JSON list of C-alpha atoms and ligand atoms in Angstrom, two decimals:
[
{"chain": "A", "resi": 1, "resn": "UNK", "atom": "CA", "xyz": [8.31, -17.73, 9.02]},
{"chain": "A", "resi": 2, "resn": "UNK", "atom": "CA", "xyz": [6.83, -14.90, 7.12]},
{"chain": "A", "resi": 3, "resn": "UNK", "atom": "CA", "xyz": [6.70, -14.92, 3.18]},
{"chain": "A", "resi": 4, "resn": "UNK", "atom": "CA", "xyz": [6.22, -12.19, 0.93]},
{"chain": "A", "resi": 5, "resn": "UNK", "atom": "CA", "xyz": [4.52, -12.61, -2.46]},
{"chain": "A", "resi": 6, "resn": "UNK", "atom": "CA", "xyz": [2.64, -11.43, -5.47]},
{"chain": "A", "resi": 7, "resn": "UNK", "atom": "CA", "xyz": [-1.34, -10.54, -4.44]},
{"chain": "A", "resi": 8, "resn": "UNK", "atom": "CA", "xyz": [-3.56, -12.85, -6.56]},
{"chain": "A", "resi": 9, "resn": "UNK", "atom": "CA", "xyz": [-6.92, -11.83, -7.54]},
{"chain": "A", "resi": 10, "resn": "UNK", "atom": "CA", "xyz": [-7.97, -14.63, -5.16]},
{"chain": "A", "resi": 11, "resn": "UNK", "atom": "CA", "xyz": [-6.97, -12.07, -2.49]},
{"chain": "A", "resi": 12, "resn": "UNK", "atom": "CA", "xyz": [-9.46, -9.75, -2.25]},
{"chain": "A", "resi": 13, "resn": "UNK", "atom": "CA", "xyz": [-11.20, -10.65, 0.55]},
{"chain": "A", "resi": 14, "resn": "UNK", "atom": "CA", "xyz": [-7.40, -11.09, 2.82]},
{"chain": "A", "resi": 15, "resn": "UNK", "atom": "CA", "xyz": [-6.74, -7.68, 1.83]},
{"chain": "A", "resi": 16, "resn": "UNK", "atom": "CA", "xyz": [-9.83, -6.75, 2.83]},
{"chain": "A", "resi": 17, "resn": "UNK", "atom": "CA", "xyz": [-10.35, -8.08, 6.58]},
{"chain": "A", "resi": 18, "resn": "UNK", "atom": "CA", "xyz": [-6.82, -6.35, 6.34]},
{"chain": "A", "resi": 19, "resn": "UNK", "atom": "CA", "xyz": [-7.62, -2.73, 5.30]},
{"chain": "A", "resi": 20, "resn": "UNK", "atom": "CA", "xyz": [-10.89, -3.59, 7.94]},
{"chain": "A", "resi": 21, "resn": "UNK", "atom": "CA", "xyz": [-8.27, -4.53, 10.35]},
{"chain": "A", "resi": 22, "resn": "UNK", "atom": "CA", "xyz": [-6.46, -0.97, 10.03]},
{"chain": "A", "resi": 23, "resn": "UNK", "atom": "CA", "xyz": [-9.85, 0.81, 9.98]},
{"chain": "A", "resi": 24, "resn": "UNK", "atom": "CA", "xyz": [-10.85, -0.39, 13.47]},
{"chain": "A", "resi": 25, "resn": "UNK", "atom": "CA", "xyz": [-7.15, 0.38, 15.02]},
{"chain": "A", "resi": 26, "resn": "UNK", "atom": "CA", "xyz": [-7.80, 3.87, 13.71]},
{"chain": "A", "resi": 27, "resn": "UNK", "atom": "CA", "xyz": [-11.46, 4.56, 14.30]},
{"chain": "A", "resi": 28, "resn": "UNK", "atom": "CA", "xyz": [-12.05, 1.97, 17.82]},
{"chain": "A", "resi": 29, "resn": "UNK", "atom": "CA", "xyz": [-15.35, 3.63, 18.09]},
{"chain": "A", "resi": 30, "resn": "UNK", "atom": "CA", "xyz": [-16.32, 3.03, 14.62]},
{"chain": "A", "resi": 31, "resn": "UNK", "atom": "CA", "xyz": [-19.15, 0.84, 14.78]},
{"chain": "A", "resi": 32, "resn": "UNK", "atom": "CA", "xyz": [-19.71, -0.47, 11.39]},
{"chain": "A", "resi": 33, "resn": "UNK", "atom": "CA", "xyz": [-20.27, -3.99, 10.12]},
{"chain": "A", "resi": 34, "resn": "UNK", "atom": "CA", "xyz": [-17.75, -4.87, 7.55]},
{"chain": "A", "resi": 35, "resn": "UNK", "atom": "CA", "xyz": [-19.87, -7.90, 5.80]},
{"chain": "A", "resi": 36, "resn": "UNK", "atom": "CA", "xyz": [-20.56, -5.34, 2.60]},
{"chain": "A", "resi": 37, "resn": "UNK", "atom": "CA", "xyz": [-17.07, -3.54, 3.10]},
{"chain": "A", "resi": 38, "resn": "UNK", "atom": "CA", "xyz": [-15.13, -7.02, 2.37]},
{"chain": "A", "resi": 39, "resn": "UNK", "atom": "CA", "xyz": [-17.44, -7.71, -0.50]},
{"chain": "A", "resi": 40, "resn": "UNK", "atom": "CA", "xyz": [-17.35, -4.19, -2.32]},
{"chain": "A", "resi": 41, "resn": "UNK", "atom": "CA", "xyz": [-14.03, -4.27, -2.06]},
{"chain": "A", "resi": 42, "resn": "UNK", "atom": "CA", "xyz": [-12.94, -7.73, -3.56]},
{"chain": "A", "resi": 43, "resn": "UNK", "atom": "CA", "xyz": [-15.33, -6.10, -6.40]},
{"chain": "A", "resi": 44, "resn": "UNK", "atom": "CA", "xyz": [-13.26, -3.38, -6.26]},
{"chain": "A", "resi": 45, "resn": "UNK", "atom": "CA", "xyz": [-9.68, -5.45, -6.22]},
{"chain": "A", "resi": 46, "resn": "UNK", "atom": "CA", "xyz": [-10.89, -7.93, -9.15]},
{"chain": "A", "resi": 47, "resn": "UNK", "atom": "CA", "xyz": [-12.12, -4.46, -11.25]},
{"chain": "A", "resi": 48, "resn": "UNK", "atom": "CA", "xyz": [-8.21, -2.87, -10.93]},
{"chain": "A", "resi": 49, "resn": "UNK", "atom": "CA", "xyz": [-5.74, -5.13, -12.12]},
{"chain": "A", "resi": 50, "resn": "UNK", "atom": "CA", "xyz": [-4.47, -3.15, -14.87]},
{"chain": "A", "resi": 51, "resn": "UNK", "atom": "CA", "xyz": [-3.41, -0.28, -12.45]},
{"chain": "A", "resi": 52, "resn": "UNK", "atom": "CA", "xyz": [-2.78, -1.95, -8.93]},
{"chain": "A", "resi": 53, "resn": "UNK", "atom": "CA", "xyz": [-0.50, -4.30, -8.07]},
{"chain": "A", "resi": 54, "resn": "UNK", "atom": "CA", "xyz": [-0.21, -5.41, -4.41]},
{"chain": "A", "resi": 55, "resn": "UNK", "atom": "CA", "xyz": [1.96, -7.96, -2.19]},
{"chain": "A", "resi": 56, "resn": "UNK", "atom": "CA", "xyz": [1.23, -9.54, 0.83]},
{"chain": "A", "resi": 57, "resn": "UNK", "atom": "CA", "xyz": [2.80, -10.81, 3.86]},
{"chain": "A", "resi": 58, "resn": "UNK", "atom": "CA", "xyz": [1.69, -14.45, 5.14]},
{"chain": "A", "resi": 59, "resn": "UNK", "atom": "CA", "xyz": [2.43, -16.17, 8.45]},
{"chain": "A", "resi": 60, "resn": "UNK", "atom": "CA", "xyz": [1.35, -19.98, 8.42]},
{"chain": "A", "resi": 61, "resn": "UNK", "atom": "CA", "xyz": [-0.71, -19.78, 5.88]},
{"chain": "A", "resi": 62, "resn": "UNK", "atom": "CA", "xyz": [-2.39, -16.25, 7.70]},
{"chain": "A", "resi": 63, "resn": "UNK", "atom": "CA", "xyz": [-2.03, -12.94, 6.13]},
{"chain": "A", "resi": 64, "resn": "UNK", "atom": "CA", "xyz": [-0.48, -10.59, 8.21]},
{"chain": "A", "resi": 65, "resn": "UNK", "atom": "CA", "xyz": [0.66, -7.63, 6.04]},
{"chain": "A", "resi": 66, "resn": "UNK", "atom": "CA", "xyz": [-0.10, -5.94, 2.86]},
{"chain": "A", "resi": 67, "resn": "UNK", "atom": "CA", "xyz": [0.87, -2.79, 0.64]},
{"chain": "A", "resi": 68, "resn": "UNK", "atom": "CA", "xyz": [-0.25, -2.05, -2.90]},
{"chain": "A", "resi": 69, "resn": "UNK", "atom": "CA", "xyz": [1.69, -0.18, -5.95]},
{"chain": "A", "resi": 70, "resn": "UNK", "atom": "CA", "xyz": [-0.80, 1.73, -7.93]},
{"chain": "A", "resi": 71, "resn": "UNK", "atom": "CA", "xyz": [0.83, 2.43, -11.42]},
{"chain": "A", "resi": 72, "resn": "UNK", "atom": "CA", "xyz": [0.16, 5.56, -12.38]},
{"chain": "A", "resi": 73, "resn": "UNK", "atom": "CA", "xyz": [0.12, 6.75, -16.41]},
{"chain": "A", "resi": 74, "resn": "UNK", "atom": "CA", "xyz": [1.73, 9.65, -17.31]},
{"chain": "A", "resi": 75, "resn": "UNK", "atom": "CA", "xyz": [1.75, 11.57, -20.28]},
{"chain": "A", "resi": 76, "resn": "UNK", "atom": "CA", "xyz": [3.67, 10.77, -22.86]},
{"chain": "A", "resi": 77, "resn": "UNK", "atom": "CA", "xyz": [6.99, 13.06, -24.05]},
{"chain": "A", "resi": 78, "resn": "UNK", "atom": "CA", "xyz": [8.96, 12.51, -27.31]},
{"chain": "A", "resi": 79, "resn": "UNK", "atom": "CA", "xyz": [11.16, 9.37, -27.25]},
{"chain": "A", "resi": 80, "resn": "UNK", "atom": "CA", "xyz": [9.45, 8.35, -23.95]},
{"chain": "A", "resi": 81, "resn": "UNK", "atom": "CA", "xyz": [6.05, 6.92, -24.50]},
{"chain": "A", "resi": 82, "resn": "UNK", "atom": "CA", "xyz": [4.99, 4.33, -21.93]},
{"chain": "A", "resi": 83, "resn": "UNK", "atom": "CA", "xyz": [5.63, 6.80, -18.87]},
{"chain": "A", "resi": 84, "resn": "UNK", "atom": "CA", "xyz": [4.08, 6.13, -15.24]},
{"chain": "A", "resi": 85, "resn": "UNK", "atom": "CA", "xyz": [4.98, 6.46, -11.80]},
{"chain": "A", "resi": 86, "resn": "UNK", "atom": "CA", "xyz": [4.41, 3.91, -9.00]},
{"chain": "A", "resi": 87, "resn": "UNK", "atom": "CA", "xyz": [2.31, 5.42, -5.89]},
{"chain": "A", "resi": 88, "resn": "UNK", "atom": "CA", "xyz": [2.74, 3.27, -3.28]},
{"chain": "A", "resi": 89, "resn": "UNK", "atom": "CA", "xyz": [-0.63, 3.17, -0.63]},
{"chain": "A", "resi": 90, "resn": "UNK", "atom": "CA", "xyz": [-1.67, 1.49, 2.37]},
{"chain": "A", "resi": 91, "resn": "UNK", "atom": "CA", "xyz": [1.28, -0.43, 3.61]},
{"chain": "A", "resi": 92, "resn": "UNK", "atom": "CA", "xyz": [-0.19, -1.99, 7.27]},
{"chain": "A", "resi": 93, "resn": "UNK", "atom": "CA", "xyz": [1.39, -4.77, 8.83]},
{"chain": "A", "resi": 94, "resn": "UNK", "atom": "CA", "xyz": [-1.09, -6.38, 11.44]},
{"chain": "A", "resi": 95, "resn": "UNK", "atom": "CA", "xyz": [-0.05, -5.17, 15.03]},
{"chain": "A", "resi": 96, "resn": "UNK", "atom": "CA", "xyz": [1.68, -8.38, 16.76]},
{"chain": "A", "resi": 97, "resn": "UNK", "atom": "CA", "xyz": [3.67, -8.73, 14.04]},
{"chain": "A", "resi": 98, "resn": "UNK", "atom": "CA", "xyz": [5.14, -5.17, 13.79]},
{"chain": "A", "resi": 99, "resn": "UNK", "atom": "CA", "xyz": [8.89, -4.09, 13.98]},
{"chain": "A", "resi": 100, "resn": "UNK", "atom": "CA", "xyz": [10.18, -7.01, 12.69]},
{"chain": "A", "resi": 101, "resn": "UNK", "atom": "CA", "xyz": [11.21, -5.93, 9.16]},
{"chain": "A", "resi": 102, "resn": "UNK", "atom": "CA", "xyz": [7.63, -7.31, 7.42]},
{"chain": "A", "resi": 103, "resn": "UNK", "atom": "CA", "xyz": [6.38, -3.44, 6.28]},
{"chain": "A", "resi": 104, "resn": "UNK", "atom": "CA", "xyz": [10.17, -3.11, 5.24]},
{"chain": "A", "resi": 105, "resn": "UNK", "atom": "CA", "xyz": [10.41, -6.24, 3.00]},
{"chain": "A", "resi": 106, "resn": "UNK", "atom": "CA", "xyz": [6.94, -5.08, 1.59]},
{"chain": "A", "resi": 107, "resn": "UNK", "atom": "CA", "xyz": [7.93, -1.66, 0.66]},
{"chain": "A", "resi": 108, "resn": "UNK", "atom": "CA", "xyz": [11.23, -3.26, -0.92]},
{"chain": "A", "resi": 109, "resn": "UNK", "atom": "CA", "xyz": [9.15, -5.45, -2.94]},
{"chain": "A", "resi": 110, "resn": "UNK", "atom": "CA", "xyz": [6.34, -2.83, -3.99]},
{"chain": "A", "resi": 111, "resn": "UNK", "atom": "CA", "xyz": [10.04, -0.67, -5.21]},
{"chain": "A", "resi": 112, "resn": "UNK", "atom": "CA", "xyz": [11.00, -3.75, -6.90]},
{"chain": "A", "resi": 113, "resn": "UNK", "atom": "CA", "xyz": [7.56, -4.41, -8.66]},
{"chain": "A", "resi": 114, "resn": "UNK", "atom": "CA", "xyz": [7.99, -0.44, -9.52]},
{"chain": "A", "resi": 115, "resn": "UNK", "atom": "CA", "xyz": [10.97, -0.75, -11.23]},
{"chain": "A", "resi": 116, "resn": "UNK", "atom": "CA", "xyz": [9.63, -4.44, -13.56]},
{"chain": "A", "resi": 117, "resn": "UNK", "atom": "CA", "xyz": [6.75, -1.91, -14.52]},
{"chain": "A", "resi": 118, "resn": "UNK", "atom": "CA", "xyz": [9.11, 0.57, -15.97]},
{"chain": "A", "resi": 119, "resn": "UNK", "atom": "CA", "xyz": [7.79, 3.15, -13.65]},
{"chain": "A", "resi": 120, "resn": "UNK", "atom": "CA", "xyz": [10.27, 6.06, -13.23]},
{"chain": "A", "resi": 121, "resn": "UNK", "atom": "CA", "xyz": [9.42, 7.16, -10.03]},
{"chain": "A", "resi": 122, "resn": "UNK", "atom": "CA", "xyz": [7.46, 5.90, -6.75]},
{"chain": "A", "resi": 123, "resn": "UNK", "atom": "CA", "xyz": [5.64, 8.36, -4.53]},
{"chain": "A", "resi": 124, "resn": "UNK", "atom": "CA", "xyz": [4.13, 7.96, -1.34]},
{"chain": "A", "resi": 125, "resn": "UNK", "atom": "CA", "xyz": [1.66, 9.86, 1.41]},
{"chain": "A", "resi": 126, "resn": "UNK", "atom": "CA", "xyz": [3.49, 8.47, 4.18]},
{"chain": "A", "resi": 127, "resn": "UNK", "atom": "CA", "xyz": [1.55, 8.03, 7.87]},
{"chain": "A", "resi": 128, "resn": "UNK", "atom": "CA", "xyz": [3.68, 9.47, 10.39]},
{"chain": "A", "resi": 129, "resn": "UNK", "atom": "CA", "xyz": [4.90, 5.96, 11.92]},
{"chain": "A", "resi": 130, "resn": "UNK", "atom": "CA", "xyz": [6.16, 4.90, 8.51]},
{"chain": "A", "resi": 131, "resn": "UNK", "atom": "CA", "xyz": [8.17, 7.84, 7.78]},
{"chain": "A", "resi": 132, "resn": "UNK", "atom": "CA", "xyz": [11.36, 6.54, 9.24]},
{"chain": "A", "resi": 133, "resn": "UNK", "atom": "CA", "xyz": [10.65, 3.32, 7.37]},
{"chain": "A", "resi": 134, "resn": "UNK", "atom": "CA", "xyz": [10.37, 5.13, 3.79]},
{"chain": "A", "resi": 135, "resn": "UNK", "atom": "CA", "xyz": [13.55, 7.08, 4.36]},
{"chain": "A", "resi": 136, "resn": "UNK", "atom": "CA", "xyz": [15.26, 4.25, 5.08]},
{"chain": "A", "resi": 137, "resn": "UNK", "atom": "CA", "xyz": [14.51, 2.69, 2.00]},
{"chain": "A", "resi": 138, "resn": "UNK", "atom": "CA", "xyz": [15.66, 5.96, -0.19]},
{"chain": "A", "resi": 139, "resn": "UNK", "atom": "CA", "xyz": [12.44, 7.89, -0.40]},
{"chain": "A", "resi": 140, "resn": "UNK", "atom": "CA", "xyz": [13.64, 12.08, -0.32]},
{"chain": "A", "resi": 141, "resn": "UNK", "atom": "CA", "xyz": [11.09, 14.73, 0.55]},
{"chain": "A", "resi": 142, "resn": "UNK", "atom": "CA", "xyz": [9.97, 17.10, -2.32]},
{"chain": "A", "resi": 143, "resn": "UNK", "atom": "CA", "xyz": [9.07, 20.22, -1.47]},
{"chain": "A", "resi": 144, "resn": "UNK", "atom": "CA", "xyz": [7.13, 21.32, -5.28]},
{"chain": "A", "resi": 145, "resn": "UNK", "atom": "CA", "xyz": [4.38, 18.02, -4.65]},
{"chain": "A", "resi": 146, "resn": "UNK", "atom": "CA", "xyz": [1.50, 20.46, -4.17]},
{"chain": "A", "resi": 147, "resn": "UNK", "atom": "CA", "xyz": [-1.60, 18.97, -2.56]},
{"chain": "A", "resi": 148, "resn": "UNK", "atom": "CA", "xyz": [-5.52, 20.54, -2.72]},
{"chain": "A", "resi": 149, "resn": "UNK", "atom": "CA", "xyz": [-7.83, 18.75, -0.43]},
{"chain": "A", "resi": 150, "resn": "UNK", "atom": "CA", "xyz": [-11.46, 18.81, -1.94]},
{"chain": "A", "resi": 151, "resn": "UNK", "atom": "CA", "xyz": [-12.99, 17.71, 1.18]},
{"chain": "B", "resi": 1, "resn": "COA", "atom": "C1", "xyz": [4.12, 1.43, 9.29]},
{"chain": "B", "resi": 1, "resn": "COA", "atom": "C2", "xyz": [4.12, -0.08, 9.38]},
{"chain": "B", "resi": 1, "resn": "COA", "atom": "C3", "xyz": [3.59, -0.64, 8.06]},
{"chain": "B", "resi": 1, "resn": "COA", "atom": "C4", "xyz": [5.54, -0.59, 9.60]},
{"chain": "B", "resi": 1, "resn": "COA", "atom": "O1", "xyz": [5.52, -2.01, 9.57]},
{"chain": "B", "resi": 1, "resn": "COA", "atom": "P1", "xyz": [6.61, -2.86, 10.37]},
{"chain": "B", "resi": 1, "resn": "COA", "atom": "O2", "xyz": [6.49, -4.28, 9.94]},
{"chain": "B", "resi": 1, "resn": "COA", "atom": "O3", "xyz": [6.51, -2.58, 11.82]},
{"chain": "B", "resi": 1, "resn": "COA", "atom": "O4", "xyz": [7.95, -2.22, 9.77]},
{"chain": "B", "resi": 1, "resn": "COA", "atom": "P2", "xyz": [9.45, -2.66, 10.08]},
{"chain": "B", "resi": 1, "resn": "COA", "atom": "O5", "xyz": [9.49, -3.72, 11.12]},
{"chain": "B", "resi": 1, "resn": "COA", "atom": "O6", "xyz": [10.11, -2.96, 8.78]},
{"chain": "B", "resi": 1, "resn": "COA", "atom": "O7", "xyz": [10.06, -1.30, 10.61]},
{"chain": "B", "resi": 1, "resn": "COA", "atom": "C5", "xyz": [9.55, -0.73, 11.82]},
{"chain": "B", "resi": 1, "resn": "COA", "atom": "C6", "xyz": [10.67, -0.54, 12.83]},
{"chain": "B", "resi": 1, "resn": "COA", "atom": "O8", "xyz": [11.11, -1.81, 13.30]},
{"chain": "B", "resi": 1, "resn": "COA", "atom": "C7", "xyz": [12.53, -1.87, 13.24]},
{"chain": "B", "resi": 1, "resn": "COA", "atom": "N1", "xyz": [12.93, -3.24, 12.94]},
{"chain": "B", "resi": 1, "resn": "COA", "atom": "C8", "xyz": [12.91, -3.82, 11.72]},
{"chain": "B", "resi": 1, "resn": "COA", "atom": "N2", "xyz": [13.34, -5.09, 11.81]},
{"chain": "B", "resi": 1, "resn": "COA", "atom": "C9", "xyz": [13.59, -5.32, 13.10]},
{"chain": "B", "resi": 1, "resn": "COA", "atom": "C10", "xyz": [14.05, -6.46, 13.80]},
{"chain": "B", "resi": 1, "resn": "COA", "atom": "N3", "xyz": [14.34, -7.60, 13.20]},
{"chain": "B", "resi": 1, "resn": "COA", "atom": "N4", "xyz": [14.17, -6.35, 15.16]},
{"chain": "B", "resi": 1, "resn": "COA", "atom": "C11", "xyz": [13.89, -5.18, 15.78]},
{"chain": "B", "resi": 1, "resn": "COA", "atom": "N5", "xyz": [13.46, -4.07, 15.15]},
{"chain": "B", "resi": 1, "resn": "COA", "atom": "C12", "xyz": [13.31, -4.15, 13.83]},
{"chain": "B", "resi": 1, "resn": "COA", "atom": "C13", "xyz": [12.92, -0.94, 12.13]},
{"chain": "B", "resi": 1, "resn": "COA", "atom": "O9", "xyz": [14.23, -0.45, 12.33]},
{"chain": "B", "resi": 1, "resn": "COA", "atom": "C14", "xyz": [11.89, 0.14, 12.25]},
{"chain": "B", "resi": 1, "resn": "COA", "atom": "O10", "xyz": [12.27, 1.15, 13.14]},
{"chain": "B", "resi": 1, "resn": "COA", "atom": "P3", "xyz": [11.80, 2.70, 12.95]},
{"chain": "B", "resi": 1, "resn": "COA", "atom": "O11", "xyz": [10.74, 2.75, 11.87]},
{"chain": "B", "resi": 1, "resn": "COA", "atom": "O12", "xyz": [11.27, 3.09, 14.28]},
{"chain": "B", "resi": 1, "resn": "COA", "atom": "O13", "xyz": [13.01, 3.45, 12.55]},
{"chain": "B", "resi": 1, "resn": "COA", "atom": "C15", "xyz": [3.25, -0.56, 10.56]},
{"chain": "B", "resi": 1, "resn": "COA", "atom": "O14", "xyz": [3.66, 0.11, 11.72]},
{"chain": "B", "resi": 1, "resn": "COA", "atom": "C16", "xyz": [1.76, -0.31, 10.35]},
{"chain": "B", "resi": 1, "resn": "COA", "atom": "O15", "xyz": [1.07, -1.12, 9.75]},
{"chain": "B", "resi": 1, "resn": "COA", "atom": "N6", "xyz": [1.25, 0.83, 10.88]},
{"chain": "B", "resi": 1, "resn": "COA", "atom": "C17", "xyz": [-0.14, 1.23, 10.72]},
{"chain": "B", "resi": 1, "resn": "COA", "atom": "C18", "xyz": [-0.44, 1.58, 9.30]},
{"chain": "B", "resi": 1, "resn": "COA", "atom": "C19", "xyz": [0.42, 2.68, 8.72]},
{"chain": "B", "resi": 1, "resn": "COA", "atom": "O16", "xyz": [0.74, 3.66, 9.39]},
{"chain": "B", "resi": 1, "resn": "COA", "atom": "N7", "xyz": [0.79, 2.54, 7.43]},
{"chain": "B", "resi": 1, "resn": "COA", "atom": "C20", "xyz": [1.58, 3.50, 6.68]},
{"chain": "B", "resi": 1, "resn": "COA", "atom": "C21", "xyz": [0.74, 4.19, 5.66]},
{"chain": "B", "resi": 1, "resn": "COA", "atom": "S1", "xyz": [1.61, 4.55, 4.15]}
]
């Protein structure tokens, strides 16, 4: 049975071997040791609490999915002070356990955490697989979201 909750602090290093996990489906060929990678970022995870939330997916007691909400602050307007968005990032759903509903019920949760954080919108830079998946759930295209890569 697969359970979706709340990431803990205590997390870092499953959402790590996770986001290492997605890395070598992407980049086979990609040779790197991921020892400092699962360190640096459980540094990273315990040092962003105030703007990232995240939930993962467990299987008996494994963790097979993950997706985080970063909240976003936005400036303030008259009568409106505590704006933000929610952006949600790097939904992946380890790759035996895929089309099963598990990157849907995290998405629906990362909304739901969007909405307790009083954001007023959620964005996303979908991968091509998940676009289906975000449509589904309500997300609309928006054609004025301008975007300048720097590298
Ligand atoms: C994108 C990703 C997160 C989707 O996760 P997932 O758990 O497979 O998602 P779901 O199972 O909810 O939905 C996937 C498909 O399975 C189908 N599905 C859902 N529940 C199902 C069930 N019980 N039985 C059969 N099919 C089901 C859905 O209809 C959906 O179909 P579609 O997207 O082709 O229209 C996963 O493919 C992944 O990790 N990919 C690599 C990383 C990535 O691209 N991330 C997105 C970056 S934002």
């Amino acid at each position: 049975v697969t359970t979706i909750r709340r990431a803990s602090i205590a997390d870092g290093t499953g959402l790590a071997e996770l986001r290492s996990a997605w890395h070598s489906e992407r980049y086979p060929d990609d040779e790197q040791s991921y020892i400092d990678f699962v360190e640096q970022f459980a540094t990273w995870w315990s040092q962003v609490q105030e703007s990232h939330q995240a939930v993962v997916a467990t299987d008996g007691g494994q963790l097979v999915g993950m997706g985080f909400l970063a909240l976003v602050a936005r400036v303030p307007e008259p009568g409106n002070i505590a704006r933000r968005h929610g952006d949600v990032q790097s939904v992946f759903v380890r790759e035996q356990f895929r089309n099963a509903g598990i990157g849907t019920a995290i998405v629906r949760s990362l909304i739901g955490m969007a909405r307790e954080s009083g954001c007023d919108k959620v964005t996303v830079h979908s991968g091509t697989r998940a676009l289906p998946l975000y449509e589904r759930e309500g997300f609309h295209h928006f054609d004025r979201l301008l975007v300048l890569d720097l590298h």
